[in-house]
Short mmCIF file of N, CA, C and O in Angstrom, two decimals:
data_model
loop_
_atom_site.label_atom_id
_atom_site.label_comp_id
_atom_site.label_asym_id
_atom_site.label_seq_id
_atom_site.Cartn_x
_atom_site.Cartn_y
_atom_site.Cartn_z
N MET R 29 125.17 84.86 135.33
CA MET R 29 125.19 83.61 134.62
C MET R 29 124.02 83.56 133.64
O MET R 29 122.89 83.76 134.03
N SER R 30 124.30 83.33 132.38
CA SER R 30 123.23 83.28 131.39
C SER R 30 122.71 81.86 131.24
O SER R 30 123.45 80.89 131.39
N GLN R 31 121.44 81.75 130.94
CA GLN R 31 120.81 80.45 130.76
C GLN R 31 120.96 80.04 129.29
O GLN R 31 120.50 80.75 128.41
N GLU R 32 121.59 78.92 129.04
CA GLU R 32 121.71 78.38 127.70
C GLU R 32 120.70 77.27 127.51
O GLU R 32 120.36 76.56 128.46
N PRO R 33 120.21 77.06 126.27
CA PRO R 33 119.27 75.96 126.05
C PRO R 33 119.93 74.61 126.28
O PRO R 33 121.06 74.39 125.86
N LYS R 34 119.21 73.72 126.95
CA LYS R 34 119.78 72.40 127.27
C LYS R 34 119.69 71.45 126.09
O LYS R 34 120.52 70.57 125.93
N LYS R 35 118.65 71.60 125.26
CA LYS R 35 118.48 70.72 124.11
C LYS R 35 118.19 71.55 122.87
O LYS R 35 117.67 72.66 122.96
N ARG R 36 118.47 70.96 121.74
CA ARG R 36 118.24 71.64 120.46
C ARG R 36 116.77 71.58 120.10
O ARG R 36 116.11 70.58 120.32
N HIS R 37 116.27 72.67 119.51
CA HIS R 37 114.89 72.70 119.03
C HIS R 37 114.87 72.20 117.59
O HIS R 37 115.78 72.52 116.80
N SER R 38 113.87 71.44 117.22
CA SER R 38 113.79 70.87 115.88
C SER R 38 113.46 71.95 114.84
O SER R 38 112.98 73.03 115.17
N ARG R 39 113.68 71.62 113.58
CA ARG R 39 113.38 72.56 112.50
C ARG R 39 111.88 72.77 112.37
O ARG R 39 111.43 73.83 111.97
N ALA R 40 111.10 71.74 112.69
CA ALA R 40 109.64 71.87 112.63
C ALA R 40 109.16 72.88 113.67
O ALA R 40 108.28 73.70 113.41
N ARG R 41 109.76 72.82 114.85
CA ARG R 41 109.38 73.77 115.90
C ARG R 41 109.79 75.19 115.52
O ARG R 41 109.07 76.15 115.78
N GLN R 42 110.95 75.30 114.89
CA GLN R 42 111.41 76.61 114.40
C GLN R 42 110.46 77.14 113.33
O GLN R 42 110.12 78.32 113.33
N GLY R 43 110.00 76.26 112.45
CA GLY R 43 109.07 76.66 111.39
C GLY R 43 107.73 77.09 111.94
O GLY R 43 107.12 78.02 111.44
N LYS R 44 107.26 76.42 112.99
CA LYS R 44 106.00 76.80 113.62
C LYS R 44 106.10 78.20 114.22
O LYS R 44 105.16 78.98 114.17
N ARG R 45 107.24 78.49 114.80
CA ARG R 45 107.44 79.80 115.40
C ARG R 45 107.48 80.90 114.34
O ARG R 45 106.95 81.98 114.52
N ARG R 46 108.12 80.60 113.22
CA ARG R 46 108.28 81.60 112.16
C ARG R 46 107.11 81.66 111.19
O ARG R 46 107.12 82.47 110.27
N ALA R 47 106.12 80.80 111.36
CA ALA R 47 104.98 80.76 110.43
C ALA R 47 104.18 82.05 110.47
O ALA R 47 103.62 82.46 109.45
N SER R 48 104.12 82.70 111.62
CA SER R 48 103.32 83.92 111.74
C SER R 48 104.08 85.15 111.29
O SER R 48 103.49 86.22 111.11
N ILE R 49 105.39 85.02 111.08
CA ILE R 49 106.20 86.16 110.64
C ILE R 49 106.21 86.15 109.12
O ILE R 49 106.94 85.39 108.49
N SER R 50 105.39 86.97 108.50
CA SER R 50 105.33 86.98 107.05
C SER R 50 105.13 88.41 106.55
O SER R 50 104.60 89.26 107.26
N LEU R 51 105.53 88.66 105.33
CA LEU R 51 105.34 89.96 104.71
C LEU R 51 103.97 90.02 104.07
O LEU R 51 103.47 89.03 103.55
N THR R 52 103.35 91.19 104.14
CA THR R 52 102.06 91.37 103.50
C THR R 52 102.21 92.35 102.34
O THR R 52 102.97 93.32 102.43
N VAL R 53 101.51 92.10 101.26
CA VAL R 53 101.54 92.98 100.10
C VAL R 53 100.58 94.14 100.34
O VAL R 53 99.43 93.92 100.72
N THR R 54 101.08 95.37 100.16
CA THR R 54 100.22 96.52 100.35
C THR R 54 99.30 96.66 99.15
O THR R 54 99.71 96.50 98.00
N LYS R 55 98.05 96.96 99.41
CA LYS R 55 97.07 97.08 98.34
C LYS R 55 97.13 98.49 97.74
O LYS R 55 97.29 99.47 98.45
N ALA R 56 96.99 98.54 96.45
CA ALA R 56 97.04 99.82 95.75
C ALA R 56 95.63 100.34 95.50
O ALA R 56 94.73 99.57 95.17
N ASN R 57 95.44 101.63 95.69
CA ASN R 57 94.18 102.29 95.38
C ASN R 57 94.33 103.00 94.04
O ASN R 57 95.41 103.08 93.48
N VAL R 58 93.24 103.55 93.54
CA VAL R 58 93.27 104.29 92.29
C VAL R 58 93.32 105.78 92.61
O VAL R 58 92.56 106.27 93.45
N CYS R 59 94.23 106.49 91.96
CA CYS R 59 94.36 107.93 92.15
C CYS R 59 93.12 108.61 91.58
O CYS R 59 92.77 108.39 90.42
N PRO R 60 92.45 109.46 92.36
CA PRO R 60 91.26 110.14 91.84
C PRO R 60 91.57 111.17 90.76
O PRO R 60 90.71 111.53 89.96
N ASN R 61 92.82 111.63 90.69
CA ASN R 61 93.18 112.65 89.71
C ASN R 61 93.57 112.05 88.36
O ASN R 61 93.08 112.48 87.32
N CYS R 62 94.42 111.02 88.37
CA CYS R 62 94.93 110.49 87.10
C CYS R 62 94.60 109.01 86.89
O CYS R 62 94.99 108.44 85.87
N SER R 63 93.91 108.37 87.82
CA SER R 63 93.50 106.96 87.75
C SER R 63 94.66 105.98 87.69
O SER R 63 94.50 104.87 87.22
N ALA R 64 95.81 106.39 88.18
CA ALA R 64 96.96 105.48 88.25
C ALA R 64 96.93 104.74 89.58
O ALA R 64 96.38 105.24 90.55
N PRO R 65 97.52 103.55 89.65
CA PRO R 65 97.58 102.87 90.95
C PRO R 65 98.46 103.64 91.93
O PRO R 65 99.51 104.16 91.56
N GLN R 66 98.00 103.74 93.17
CA GLN R 66 98.67 104.56 94.17
C GLN R 66 98.55 103.88 95.53
O GLN R 66 97.52 103.30 95.85
N ILE R 67 99.61 103.94 96.34
CA ILE R 67 99.57 103.40 97.70
C ILE R 67 98.79 104.37 98.57
O ILE R 67 98.90 105.59 98.42
N ALA R 68 97.97 103.84 99.48
CA ALA R 68 97.12 104.67 100.33
C ALA R 68 97.96 105.59 101.21
O ALA R 68 99.02 105.21 101.70
N HIS R 69 97.48 106.80 101.42
CA HIS R 69 98.09 107.82 102.28
C HIS R 69 99.48 108.22 101.79
O HIS R 69 100.34 108.60 102.60
N ARG R 70 99.72 108.17 100.49
CA ARG R 70 100.99 108.60 99.90
C ARG R 70 100.68 109.51 98.72
O ARG R 70 99.61 109.46 98.14
N VAL R 71 101.66 110.34 98.35
CA VAL R 71 101.52 111.19 97.17
C VAL R 71 101.58 110.30 95.93
O VAL R 71 102.37 109.36 95.87
N CYS R 72 100.75 110.60 94.95
CA CYS R 72 100.72 109.82 93.71
C CYS R 72 102.05 110.01 92.97
O CYS R 72 102.52 111.13 92.80
N ASP R 73 102.66 108.90 92.54
CA ASP R 73 103.95 108.97 91.84
C ASP R 73 103.83 109.56 90.44
O ASP R 73 104.76 110.17 89.95
N SER R 74 102.68 109.38 89.80
CA SER R 74 102.57 109.81 88.41
C SER R 74 102.14 111.26 88.26
O SER R 74 102.57 111.94 87.34
N CYS R 75 101.27 111.78 89.18
CA CYS R 75 100.81 113.16 89.01
C CYS R 75 101.21 114.09 90.16
O CYS R 75 101.16 115.31 90.01
N GLY R 76 101.58 113.56 91.32
CA GLY R 76 102.03 114.39 92.42
C GLY R 76 100.91 114.96 93.27
O GLY R 76 101.14 115.86 94.08
N PHE R 77 99.68 114.45 93.13
CA PHE R 77 98.55 114.96 93.90
C PHE R 77 98.35 114.14 95.16
O PHE R 77 98.63 112.94 95.20
N TYR R 78 97.85 114.81 96.22
CA TYR R 78 97.46 114.15 97.46
C TYR R 78 96.28 114.90 98.04
O TYR R 78 96.35 116.11 98.24
N LYS R 79 95.19 114.20 98.27
CA LYS R 79 93.94 114.76 98.79
C LYS R 79 93.45 115.94 97.94
O LYS R 79 93.03 116.97 98.45
N GLY R 80 93.53 115.79 96.62
CA GLY R 80 93.00 116.79 95.71
C GLY R 80 93.89 118.00 95.50
O GLY R 80 93.49 118.94 94.81
N LYS R 81 95.06 118.04 96.08
CA LYS R 81 95.97 119.18 95.92
C LYS R 81 97.30 118.68 95.37
O LYS R 81 97.74 117.58 95.70
N GLN R 82 97.92 119.50 94.52
CA GLN R 82 99.21 119.13 93.98
C GLN R 82 100.28 119.45 95.03
O GLN R 82 100.47 120.58 95.43
N VAL R 83 100.98 118.42 95.46
CA VAL R 83 101.97 118.56 96.51
C VAL R 83 103.38 118.55 95.93
O VAL R 83 104.25 119.29 96.38
N VAL R 84 103.60 117.72 94.91
CA VAL R 84 104.91 117.56 94.31
C VAL R 84 104.79 117.83 92.82
O VAL R 84 103.86 117.36 92.17
N LYS R 85 105.73 118.61 92.28
CA LYS R 85 105.75 118.83 90.83
C LYS R 85 106.52 117.69 90.19
O LYS R 85 107.66 117.41 90.55
N ILE R 86 105.87 117.02 89.24
CA ILE R 86 106.48 115.89 88.54
C ILE R 86 107.06 116.38 87.22
O ILE R 86 106.37 117.04 86.44
N LYS R 87 108.34 116.05 86.97
CA LYS R 87 108.95 116.42 85.70
C LYS R 87 108.46 115.48 84.61
O LYS R 87 108.38 114.28 84.81
N GLN R 88 108.13 116.02 83.45
CA GLN R 88 107.67 115.22 82.32
C GLN R 88 108.90 114.59 81.65
O GLN R 88 109.89 115.26 81.38
N GLN R 89 108.86 113.28 81.41
CA GLN R 89 109.96 112.61 80.74
C GLN R 89 109.87 112.84 79.24
O GLN R 89 108.80 112.67 78.65
N SER R 90 110.96 113.24 78.62
CA SER R 90 110.97 113.46 77.19
C SER R 90 111.11 112.12 76.47
O SER R 90 111.86 111.25 76.89
N SER R 91 110.37 111.95 75.38
CA SER R 91 110.39 110.68 74.66
C SER R 91 111.63 110.53 73.80
O SER R 91 112.08 109.44 73.52
N SER R 92 112.24 111.65 73.35
CA SER R 92 113.45 111.58 72.55
C SER R 92 114.66 111.82 73.44
O SER R 92 114.80 112.85 74.09
N GLN R 93 115.53 110.82 73.47
CA GLN R 93 116.75 110.93 74.27
C GLN R 93 117.96 110.94 73.36
O GLN R 93 118.02 110.19 72.38
N ALA R 94 118.94 111.79 73.66
CA ALA R 94 120.11 111.91 72.82
C ALA R 94 121.20 110.96 73.24
O ALA R 94 121.37 110.55 74.30
#
């Protein structure tokens, strides 16, 4: 037998419960190789370096598109 709630909880009580559940914005660091903004402990999106070593080869985007 499952226990069902006997009374309804108010929206204020629901809001109090959900007040601590929030998203946090991750802070960006500066890449030491190319000075672009980069998320900590991730490979740099613009140059492909991580901890002073090139891990990923980044393709150069051509400015003229056909």
